[in-house]
mmCIF file of C-alpha atoms and ligand atoms in Angstrom:
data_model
loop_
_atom_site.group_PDB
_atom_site.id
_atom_site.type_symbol
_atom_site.label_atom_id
_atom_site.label_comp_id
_atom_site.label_asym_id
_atom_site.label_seq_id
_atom_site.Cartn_x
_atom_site.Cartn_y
_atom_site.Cartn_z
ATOM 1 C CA UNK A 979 -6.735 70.648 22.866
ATOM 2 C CA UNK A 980 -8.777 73.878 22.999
ATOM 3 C CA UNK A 981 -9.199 75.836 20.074
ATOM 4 C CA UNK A 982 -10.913 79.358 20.015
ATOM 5 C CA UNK A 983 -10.820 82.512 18.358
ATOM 6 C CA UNK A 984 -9.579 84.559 21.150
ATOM 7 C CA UNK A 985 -6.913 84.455 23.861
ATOM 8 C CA UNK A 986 -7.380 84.189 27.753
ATOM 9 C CA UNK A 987 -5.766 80.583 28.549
ATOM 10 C CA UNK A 988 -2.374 79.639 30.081
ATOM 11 C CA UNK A 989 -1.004 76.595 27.762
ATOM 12 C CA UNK A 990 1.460 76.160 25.385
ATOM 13 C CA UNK A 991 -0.115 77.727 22.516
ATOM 14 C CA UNK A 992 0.112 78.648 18.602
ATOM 15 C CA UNK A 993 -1.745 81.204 17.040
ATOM 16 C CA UNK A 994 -2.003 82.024 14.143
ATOM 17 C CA UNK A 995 -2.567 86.271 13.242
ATOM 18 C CA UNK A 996 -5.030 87.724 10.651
ATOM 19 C CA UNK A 997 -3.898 88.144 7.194
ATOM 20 C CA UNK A 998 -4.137 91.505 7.519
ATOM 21 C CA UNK A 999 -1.486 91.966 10.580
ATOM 22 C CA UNK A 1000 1.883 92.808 8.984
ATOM 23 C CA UNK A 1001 5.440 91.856 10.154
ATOM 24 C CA UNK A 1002 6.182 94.440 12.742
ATOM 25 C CA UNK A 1003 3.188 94.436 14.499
ATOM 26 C CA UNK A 1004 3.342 90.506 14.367
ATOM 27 C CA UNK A 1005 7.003 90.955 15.964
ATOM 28 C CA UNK A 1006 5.739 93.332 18.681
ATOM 29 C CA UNK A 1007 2.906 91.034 19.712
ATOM 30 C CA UNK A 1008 5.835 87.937 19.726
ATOM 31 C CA UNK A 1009 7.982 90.208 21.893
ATOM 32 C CA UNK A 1010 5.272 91.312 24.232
ATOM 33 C CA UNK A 1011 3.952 87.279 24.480
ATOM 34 C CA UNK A 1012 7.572 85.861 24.717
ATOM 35 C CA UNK A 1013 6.939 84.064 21.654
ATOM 36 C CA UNK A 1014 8.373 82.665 18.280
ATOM 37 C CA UNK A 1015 7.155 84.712 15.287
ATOM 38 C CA UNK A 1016 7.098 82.537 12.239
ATOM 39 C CA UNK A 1017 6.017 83.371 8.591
ATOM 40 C CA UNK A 1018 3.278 80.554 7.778
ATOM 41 C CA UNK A 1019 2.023 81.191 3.958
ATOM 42 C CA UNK A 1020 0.731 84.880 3.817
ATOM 43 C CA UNK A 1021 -0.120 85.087 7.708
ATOM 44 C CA UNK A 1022 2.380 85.485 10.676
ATOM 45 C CA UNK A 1023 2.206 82.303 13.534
ATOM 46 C CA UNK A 1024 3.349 82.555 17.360
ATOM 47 C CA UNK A 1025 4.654 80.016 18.922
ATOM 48 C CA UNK A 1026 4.988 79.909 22.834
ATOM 49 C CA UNK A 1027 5.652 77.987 25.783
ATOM 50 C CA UNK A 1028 3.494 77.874 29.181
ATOM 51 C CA UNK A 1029 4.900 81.320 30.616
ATOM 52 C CA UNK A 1030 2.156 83.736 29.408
ATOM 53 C CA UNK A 1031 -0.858 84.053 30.985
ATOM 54 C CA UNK A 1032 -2.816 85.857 28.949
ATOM 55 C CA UNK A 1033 -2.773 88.073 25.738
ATOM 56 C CA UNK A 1034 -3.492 91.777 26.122
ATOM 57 C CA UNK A 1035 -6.812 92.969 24.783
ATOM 58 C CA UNK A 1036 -5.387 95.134 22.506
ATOM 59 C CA UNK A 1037 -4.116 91.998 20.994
ATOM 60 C CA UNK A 1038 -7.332 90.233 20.394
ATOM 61 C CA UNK A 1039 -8.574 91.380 17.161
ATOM 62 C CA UNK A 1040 -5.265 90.594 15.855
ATOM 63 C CA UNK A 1041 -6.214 86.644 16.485
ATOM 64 C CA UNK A 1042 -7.673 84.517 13.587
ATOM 65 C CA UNK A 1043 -7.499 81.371 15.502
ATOM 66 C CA UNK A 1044 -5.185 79.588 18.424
ATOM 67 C CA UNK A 1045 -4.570 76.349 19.670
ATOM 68 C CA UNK A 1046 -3.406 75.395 22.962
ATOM 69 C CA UNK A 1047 -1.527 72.156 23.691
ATOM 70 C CA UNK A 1048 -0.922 70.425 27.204
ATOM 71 C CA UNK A 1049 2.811 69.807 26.471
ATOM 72 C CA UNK A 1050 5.844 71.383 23.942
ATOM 73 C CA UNK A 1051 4.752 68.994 21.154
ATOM 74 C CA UNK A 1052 3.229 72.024 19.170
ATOM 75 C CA UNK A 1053 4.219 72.303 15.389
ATOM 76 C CA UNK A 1054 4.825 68.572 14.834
ATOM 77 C CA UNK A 1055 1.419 67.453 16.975
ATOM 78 C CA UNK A 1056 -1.831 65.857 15.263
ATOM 79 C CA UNK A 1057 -3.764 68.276 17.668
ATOM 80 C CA UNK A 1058 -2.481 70.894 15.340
ATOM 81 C CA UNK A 1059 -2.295 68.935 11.772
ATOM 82 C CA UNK A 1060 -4.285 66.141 12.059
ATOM 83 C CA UNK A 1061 -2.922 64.632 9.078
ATOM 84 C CA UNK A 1062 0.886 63.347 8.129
ATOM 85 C CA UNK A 1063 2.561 66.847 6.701
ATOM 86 C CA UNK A 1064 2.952 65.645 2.855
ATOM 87 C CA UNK A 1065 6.004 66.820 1.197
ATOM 88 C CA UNK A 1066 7.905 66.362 -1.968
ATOM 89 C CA UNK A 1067 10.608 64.188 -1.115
ATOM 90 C CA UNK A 1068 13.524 63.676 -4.187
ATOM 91 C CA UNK A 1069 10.278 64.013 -6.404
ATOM 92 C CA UNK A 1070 8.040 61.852 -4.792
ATOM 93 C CA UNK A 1071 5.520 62.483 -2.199
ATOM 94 C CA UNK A 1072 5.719 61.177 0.890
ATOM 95 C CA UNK A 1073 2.779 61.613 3.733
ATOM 96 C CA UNK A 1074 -0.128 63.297 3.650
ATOM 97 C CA UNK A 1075 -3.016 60.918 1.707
ATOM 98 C CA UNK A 1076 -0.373 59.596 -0.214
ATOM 99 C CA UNK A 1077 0.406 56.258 1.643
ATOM 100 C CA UNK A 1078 4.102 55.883 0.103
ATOM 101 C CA UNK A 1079 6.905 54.003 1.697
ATOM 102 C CA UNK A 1080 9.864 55.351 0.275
ATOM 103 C CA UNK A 1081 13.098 52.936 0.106
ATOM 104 C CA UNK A 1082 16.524 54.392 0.871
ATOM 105 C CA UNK A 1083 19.621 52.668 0.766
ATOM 106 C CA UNK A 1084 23.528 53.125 0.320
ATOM 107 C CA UNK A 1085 26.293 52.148 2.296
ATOM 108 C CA UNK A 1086 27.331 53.960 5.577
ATOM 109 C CA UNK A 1087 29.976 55.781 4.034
ATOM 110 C CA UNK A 1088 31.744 57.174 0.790
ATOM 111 C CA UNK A 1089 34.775 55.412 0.653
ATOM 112 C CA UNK A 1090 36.340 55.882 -2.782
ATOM 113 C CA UNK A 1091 34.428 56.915 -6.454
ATOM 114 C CA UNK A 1092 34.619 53.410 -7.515
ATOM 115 C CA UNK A 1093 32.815 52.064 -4.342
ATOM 116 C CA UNK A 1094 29.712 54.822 -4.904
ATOM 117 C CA UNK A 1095 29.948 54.649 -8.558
ATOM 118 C CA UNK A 1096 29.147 50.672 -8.149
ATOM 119 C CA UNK A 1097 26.403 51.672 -4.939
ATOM 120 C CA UNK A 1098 25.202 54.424 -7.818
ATOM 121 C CA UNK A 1099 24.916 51.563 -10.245
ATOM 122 C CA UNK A 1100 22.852 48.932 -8.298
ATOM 123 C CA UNK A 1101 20.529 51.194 -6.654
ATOM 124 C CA UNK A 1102 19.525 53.245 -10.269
ATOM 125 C CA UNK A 1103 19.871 49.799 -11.732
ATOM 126 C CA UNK A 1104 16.872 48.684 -9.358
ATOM 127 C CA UNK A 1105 14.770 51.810 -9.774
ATOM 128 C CA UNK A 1106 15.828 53.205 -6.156
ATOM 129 C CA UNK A 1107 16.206 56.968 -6.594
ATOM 130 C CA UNK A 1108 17.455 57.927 -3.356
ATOM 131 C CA UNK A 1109 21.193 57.025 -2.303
ATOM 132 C CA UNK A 1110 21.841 57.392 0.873
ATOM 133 C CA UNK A 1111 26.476 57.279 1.827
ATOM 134 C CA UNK A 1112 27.860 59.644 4.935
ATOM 135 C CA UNK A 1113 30.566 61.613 4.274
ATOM 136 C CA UNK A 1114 30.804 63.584 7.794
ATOM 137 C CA UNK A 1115 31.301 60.121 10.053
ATOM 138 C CA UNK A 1116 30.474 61.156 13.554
ATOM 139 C CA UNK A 1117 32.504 58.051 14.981
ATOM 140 C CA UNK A 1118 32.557 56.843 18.418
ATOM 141 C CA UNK A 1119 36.406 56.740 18.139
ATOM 142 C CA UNK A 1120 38.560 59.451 16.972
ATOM 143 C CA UNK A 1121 41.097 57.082 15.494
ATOM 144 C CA UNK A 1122 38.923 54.929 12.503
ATOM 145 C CA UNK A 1123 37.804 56.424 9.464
ATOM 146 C CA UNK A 1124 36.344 59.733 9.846
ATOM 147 C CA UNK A 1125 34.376 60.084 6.033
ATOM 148 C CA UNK A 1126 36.039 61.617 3.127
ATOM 149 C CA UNK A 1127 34.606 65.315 3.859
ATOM 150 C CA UNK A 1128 33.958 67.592 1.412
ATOM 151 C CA UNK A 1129 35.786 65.013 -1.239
ATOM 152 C CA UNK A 1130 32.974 62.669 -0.446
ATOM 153 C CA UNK A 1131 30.004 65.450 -1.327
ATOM 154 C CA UNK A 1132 31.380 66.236 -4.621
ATOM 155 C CA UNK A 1133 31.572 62.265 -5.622
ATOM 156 C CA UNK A 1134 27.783 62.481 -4.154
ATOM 157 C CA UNK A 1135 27.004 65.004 -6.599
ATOM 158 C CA UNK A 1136 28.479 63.493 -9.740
ATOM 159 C CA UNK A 1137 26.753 60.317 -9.164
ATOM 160 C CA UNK A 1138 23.745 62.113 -8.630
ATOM 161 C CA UNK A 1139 24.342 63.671 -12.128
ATOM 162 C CA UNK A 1140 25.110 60.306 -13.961
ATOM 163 C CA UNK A 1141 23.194 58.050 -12.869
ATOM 164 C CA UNK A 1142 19.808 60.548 -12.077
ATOM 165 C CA UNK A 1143 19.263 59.827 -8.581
ATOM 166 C CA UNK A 1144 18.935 61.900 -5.359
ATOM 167 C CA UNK A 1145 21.267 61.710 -2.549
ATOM 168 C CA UNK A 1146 20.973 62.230 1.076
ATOM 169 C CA UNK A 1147 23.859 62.588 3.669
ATOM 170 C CA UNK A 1148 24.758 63.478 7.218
ATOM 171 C CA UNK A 1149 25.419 66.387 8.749
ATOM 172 C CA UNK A 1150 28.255 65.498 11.815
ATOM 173 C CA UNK A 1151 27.981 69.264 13.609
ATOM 174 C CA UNK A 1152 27.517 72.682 12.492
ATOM 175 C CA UNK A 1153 30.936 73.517 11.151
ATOM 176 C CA UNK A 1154 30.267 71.614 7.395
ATOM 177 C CA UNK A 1155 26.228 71.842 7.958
ATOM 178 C CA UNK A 1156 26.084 74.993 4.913
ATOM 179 C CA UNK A 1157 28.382 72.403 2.755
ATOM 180 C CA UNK A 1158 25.968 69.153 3.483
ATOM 181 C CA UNK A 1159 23.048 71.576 2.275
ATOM 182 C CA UNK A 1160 24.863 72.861 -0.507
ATOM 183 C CA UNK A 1161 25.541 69.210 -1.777
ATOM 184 C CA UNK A 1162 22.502 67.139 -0.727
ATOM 185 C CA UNK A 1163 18.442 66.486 -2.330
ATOM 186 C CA UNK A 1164 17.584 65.311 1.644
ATOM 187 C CA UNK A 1165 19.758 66.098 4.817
ATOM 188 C CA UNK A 1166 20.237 63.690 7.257
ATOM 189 C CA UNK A 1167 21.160 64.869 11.168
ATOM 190 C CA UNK A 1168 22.543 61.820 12.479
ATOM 191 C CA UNK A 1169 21.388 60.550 15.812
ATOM 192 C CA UNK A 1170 24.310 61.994 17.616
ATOM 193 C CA UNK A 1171 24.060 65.297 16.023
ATOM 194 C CA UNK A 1172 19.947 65.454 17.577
ATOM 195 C CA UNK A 1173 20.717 67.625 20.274
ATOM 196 C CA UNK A 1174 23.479 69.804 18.090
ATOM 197 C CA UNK A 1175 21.525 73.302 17.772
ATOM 198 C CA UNK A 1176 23.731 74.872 15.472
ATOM 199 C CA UNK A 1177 22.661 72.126 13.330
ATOM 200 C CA UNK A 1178 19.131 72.022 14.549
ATOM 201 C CA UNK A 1179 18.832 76.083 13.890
ATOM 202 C CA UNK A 1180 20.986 75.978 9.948
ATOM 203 C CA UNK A 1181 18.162 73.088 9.248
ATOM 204 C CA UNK A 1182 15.364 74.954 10.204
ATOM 205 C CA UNK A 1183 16.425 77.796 7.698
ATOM 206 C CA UNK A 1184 17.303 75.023 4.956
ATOM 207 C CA UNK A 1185 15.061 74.955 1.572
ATOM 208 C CA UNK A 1186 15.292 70.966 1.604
ATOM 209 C CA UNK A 1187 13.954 68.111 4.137
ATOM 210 C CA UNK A 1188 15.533 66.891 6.975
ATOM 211 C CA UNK A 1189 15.668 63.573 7.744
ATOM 212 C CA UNK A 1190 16.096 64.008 11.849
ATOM 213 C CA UNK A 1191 17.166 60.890 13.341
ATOM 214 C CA UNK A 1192 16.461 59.980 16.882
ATOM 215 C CA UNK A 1193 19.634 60.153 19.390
ATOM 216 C CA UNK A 1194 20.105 56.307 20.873
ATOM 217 C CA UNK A 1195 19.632 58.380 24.240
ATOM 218 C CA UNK A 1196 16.863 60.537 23.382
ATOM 219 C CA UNK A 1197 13.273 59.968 25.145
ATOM 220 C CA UNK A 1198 10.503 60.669 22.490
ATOM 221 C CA UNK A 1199 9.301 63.963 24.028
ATOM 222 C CA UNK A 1200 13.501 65.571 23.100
ATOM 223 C CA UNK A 1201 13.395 63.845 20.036
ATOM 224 C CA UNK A 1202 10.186 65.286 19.089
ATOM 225 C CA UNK A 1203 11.184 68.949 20.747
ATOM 226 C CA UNK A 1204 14.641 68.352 18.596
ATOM 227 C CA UNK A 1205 12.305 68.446 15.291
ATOM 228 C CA UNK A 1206 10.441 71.392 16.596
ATOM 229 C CA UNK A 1207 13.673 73.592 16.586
ATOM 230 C CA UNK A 1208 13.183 72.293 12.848
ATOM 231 C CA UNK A 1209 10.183 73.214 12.947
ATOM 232 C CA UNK A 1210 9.892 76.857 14.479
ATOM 233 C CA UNK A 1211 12.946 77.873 12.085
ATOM 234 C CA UNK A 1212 10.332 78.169 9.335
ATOM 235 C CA UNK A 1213 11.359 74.680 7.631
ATOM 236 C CA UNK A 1214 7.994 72.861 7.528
ATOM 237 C CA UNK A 1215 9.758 69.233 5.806
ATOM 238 C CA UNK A 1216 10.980 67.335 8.639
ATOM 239 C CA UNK A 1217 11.109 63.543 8.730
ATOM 240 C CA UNK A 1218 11.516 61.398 11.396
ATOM 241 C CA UNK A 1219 13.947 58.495 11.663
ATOM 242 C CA UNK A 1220 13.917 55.889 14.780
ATOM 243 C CA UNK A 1221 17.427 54.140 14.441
ATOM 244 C CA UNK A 1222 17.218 52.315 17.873
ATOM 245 C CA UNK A 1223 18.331 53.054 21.081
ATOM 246 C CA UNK A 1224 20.160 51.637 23.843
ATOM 247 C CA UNK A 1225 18.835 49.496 26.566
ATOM 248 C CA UNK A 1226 19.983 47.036 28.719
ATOM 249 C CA UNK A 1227 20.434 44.469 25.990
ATOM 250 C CA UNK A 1228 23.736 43.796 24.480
ATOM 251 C CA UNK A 1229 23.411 41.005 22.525
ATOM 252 C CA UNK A 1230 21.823 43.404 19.394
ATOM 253 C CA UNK A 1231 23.480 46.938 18.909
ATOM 254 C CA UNK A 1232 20.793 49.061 19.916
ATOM 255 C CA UNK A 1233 16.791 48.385 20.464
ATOM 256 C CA UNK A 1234 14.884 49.203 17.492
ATOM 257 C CA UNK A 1235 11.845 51.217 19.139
ATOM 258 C CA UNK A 1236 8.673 50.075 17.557
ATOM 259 C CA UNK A 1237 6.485 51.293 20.278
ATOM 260 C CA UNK A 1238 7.868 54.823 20.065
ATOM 261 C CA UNK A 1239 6.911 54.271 15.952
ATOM 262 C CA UNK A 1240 3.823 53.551 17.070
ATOM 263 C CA UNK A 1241 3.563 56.826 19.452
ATOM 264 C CA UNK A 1242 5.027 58.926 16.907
ATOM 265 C CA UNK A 1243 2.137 57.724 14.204
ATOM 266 C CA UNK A 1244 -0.726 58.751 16.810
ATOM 267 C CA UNK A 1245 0.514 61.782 17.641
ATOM 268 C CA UNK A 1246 2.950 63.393 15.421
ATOM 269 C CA UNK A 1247 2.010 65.232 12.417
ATOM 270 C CA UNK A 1248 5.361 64.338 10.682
ATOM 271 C CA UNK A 1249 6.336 61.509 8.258
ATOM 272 C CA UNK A 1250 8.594 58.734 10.070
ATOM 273 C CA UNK A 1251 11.199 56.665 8.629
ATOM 274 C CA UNK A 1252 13.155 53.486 9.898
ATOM 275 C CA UNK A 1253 16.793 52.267 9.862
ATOM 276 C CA UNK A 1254 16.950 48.685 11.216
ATOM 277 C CA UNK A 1255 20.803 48.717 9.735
ATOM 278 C CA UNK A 1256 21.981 50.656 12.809
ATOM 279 C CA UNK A 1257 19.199 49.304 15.023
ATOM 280 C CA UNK A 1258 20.093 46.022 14.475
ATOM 281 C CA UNK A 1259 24.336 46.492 13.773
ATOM 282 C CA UNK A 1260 24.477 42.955 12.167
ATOM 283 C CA UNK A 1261 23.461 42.116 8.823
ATOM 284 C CA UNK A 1262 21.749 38.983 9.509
ATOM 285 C CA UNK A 1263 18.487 40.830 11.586
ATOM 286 C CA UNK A 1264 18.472 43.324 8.815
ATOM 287 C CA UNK A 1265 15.821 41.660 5.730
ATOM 288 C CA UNK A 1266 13.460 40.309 9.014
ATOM 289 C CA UNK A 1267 13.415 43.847 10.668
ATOM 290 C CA UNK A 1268 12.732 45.976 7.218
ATOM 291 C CA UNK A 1269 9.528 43.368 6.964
ATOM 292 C CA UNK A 1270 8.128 44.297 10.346
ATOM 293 C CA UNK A 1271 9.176 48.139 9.393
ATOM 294 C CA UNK A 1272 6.869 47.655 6.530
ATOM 295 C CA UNK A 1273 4.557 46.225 7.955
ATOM 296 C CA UNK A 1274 3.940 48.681 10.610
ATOM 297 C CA UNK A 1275 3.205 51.136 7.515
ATOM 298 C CA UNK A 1276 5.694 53.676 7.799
ATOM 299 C CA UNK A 1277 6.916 56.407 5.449
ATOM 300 C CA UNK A 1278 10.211 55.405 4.674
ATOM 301 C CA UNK A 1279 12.974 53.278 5.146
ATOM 302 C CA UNK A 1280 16.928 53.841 5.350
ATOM 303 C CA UNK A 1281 18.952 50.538 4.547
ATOM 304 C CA UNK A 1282 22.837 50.033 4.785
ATOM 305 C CA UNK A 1283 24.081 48.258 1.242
ATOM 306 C CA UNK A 1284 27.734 47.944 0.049
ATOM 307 C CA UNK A 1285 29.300 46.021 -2.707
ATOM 308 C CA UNK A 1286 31.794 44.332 -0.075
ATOM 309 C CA UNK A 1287 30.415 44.614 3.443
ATOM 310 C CA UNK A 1288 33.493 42.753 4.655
ATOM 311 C CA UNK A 1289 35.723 45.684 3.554
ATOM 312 C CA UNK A 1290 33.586 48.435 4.403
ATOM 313 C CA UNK A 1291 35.494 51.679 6.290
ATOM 314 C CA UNK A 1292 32.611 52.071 8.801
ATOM 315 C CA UNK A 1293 29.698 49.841 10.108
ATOM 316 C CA UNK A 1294 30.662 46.558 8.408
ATOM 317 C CA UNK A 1295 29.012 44.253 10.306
ATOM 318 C CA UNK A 1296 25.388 45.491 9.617
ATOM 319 C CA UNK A 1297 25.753 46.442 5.788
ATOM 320 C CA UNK A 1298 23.925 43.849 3.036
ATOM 321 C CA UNK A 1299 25.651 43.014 0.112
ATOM 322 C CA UNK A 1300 23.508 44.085 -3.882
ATOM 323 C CA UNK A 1301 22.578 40.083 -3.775
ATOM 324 C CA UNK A 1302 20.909 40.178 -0.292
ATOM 325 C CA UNK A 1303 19.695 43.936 -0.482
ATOM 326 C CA UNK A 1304 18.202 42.627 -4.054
ATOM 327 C CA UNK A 1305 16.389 39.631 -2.037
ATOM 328 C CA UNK A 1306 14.972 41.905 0.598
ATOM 329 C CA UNK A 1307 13.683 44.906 -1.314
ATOM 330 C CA UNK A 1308 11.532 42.005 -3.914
ATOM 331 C CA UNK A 1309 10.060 40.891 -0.521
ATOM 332 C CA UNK A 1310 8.583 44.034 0.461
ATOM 333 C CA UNK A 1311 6.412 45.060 -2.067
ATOM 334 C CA UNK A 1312 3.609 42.165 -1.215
ATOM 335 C CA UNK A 1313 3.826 43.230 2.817
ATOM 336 C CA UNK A 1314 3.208 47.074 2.024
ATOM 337 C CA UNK A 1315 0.617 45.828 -0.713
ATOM 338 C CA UNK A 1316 -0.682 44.294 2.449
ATOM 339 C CA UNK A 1317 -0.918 46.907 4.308
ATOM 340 C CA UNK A 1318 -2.115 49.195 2.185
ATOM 341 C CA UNK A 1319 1.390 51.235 0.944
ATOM 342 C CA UNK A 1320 3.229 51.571 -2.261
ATOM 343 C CA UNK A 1321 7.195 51.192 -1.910
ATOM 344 C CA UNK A 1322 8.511 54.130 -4.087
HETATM 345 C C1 PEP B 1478 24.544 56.477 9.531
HETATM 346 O O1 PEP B 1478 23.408 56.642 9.029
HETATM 347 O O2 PEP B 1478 25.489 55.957 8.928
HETATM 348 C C2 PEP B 1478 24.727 56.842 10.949
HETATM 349 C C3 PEP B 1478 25.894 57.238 11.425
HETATM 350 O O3 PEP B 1478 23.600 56.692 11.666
HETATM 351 P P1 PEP B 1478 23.238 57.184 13.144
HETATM 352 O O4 PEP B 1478 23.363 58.664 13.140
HETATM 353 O O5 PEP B 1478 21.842 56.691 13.302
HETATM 354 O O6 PEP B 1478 24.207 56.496 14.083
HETATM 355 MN MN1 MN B 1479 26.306 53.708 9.320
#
């Protein structure tokens, strides 16, 4: 990266205006640069891709600093914020200095109230605050159990009221994405939803955090550029979730990508979570890939639970039952202890 105080450089760039520059002179320089003008605090921020050459002259006293970046990882690179963005996740913090590995679990869908009344139970009962249930299913076949809708939101939001805990659900396409943000503490864009940009765009105007997870077909460069659409829409509290994706192997349901974890730690600015439920798809891989998820000393974790796998409406196989959930989540606190992290 090159940082300076003025502009001559082709590059991907940010740069960030003088306090004193106010909105429509900020929007004439984004015009005249091809760039996205974005309200950062009191000061106005550019954003652009590789087509400008140069800024005008007149422009340069506008400049209070710029940074220029050899690819479209901009917003969500280290080069730019060398530390993990910390934000106030369902009341706790998460990144920045804070070291926190927040635990997230629920089962894959809302199914009836009784079913997330008793999820409700067990995870408050355990001192869990986050509970995570889809009610939006984006299913691979049109013909199984789509999620209760807008049915399932409003059960979120009463169990959120009596038992005090946060929820977080998914977001299928853009057509309920005002509803899911309406209802929800966190919202989650499943993987298939990554490249939706209706969603992408509503998110990016959302006051809340987006958990964005990775499509099963998305390199890490589009799944990082999927977050900046986050990003650039002026919503700064974007998580990262890896949920596995596919390869050649069959015998597991996708590949959970560790390396990628790894990538996205050294050079991504923004906190990253893991789901080895859907990484994994069968319950008995789940407790032994959370342990190496902690281990690697990440910011978060999403875990399918359900009082009756066996029964469950969607994603069966890979959901834990309270006993075995229980079992794994007592097991964790020693490896993040280990590693330096506190499971909130
Ligand atoms: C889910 O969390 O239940 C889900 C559908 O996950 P993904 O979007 O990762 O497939
Ligand atoms: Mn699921």
């Amino acid at each position: 990266m090159i940082r300076h105080t003025y502009l001559s450089l082709a590059g991907n760039m940010i740069i960030h205006l003088k306090e004193s520059i106010n909105q429509k002179t900020a929007e004439e320089m984004a015009v005249k640069t091809d760039s996205i003008c974005l309200k950062k605090g009191s000061k106005f921020v550019l954003i652009n891709s590789n087509k400008i050459k140069a800024i005008e002259s007149e422009f340069e006293s506008a400049v209070e600093e710029s940074f220029n970046f050899e690819s479209d990882t901009q917003l969500a690179s280290r080069l730019y914020h060398s530390n993990t963005i910390q934000m106030e996740v369902a009341e706790k913090t998460i990144g920045g200095i804070s070291q926190n590995t927040m635990v997230i679990t629920g089962p894959c869908s809302v199914e009836s109230r009784k079913q997330i009344e008793s999820c409700a139970d067990f995870v408050s009962g355990i001192g869990i605050s986050v509970l995570r249930a889809g009610c939006f299913k984006p299913r691979t076949s049109p013909y199984t159990f789509q999620g209760m809708g807008l049915e399932g939101l409003k059960l979120l939001s009463e169990v959120r009221e009596k038992y005090g805990l946060k929820i977080i659900s998914e977001a299928r396409d853009a057509s309920h994405i005002d509803k899911v943000i309406e209802h929800v503490d966190i919202v989650q864009v499943g993987a298939k939803a990554m490249y939706d940009q209706g969603v992408l765009r509503k998110c990016g105007k959302a006051e809340k955090p987006i958990l964005l997870k990775r499509s099963f077909g998305a390199s890490l460069q589009e799944f990082i550029q999927a977050a900046e659409f986050i990003l650039c829409g002026g919503n700064e509290n974007v998580i990262l979730c890896e949920r596995g994706i596919r390869t050649f192997e069959t015998k597991t349901r996708f590949t959970l990508d560790l390396c990628g974890v790894a990538y996205l730690k050294e050079h991504v600015n923004l906190p990253v979570f893991l789901d080895p439920s859907h990484a994994m798809g069968y319950a008995y891989g789940v407790a032994d890939l959370t342990r190496a998820c902690v281990a690697m000393g990440v910011d978060g974790l999403l875990i399918e639970s359900h009082p009756y796998p066996k029964t469950a409406l969607s994603d069966a196989s890979q959901q834990l039952n309270f006993k075995e959930f229980k079992t794994l989540y007592d097991s964790i606190g020693a490896i993040a202890t280990a590693v330096g992290r506190n499971i909130v």
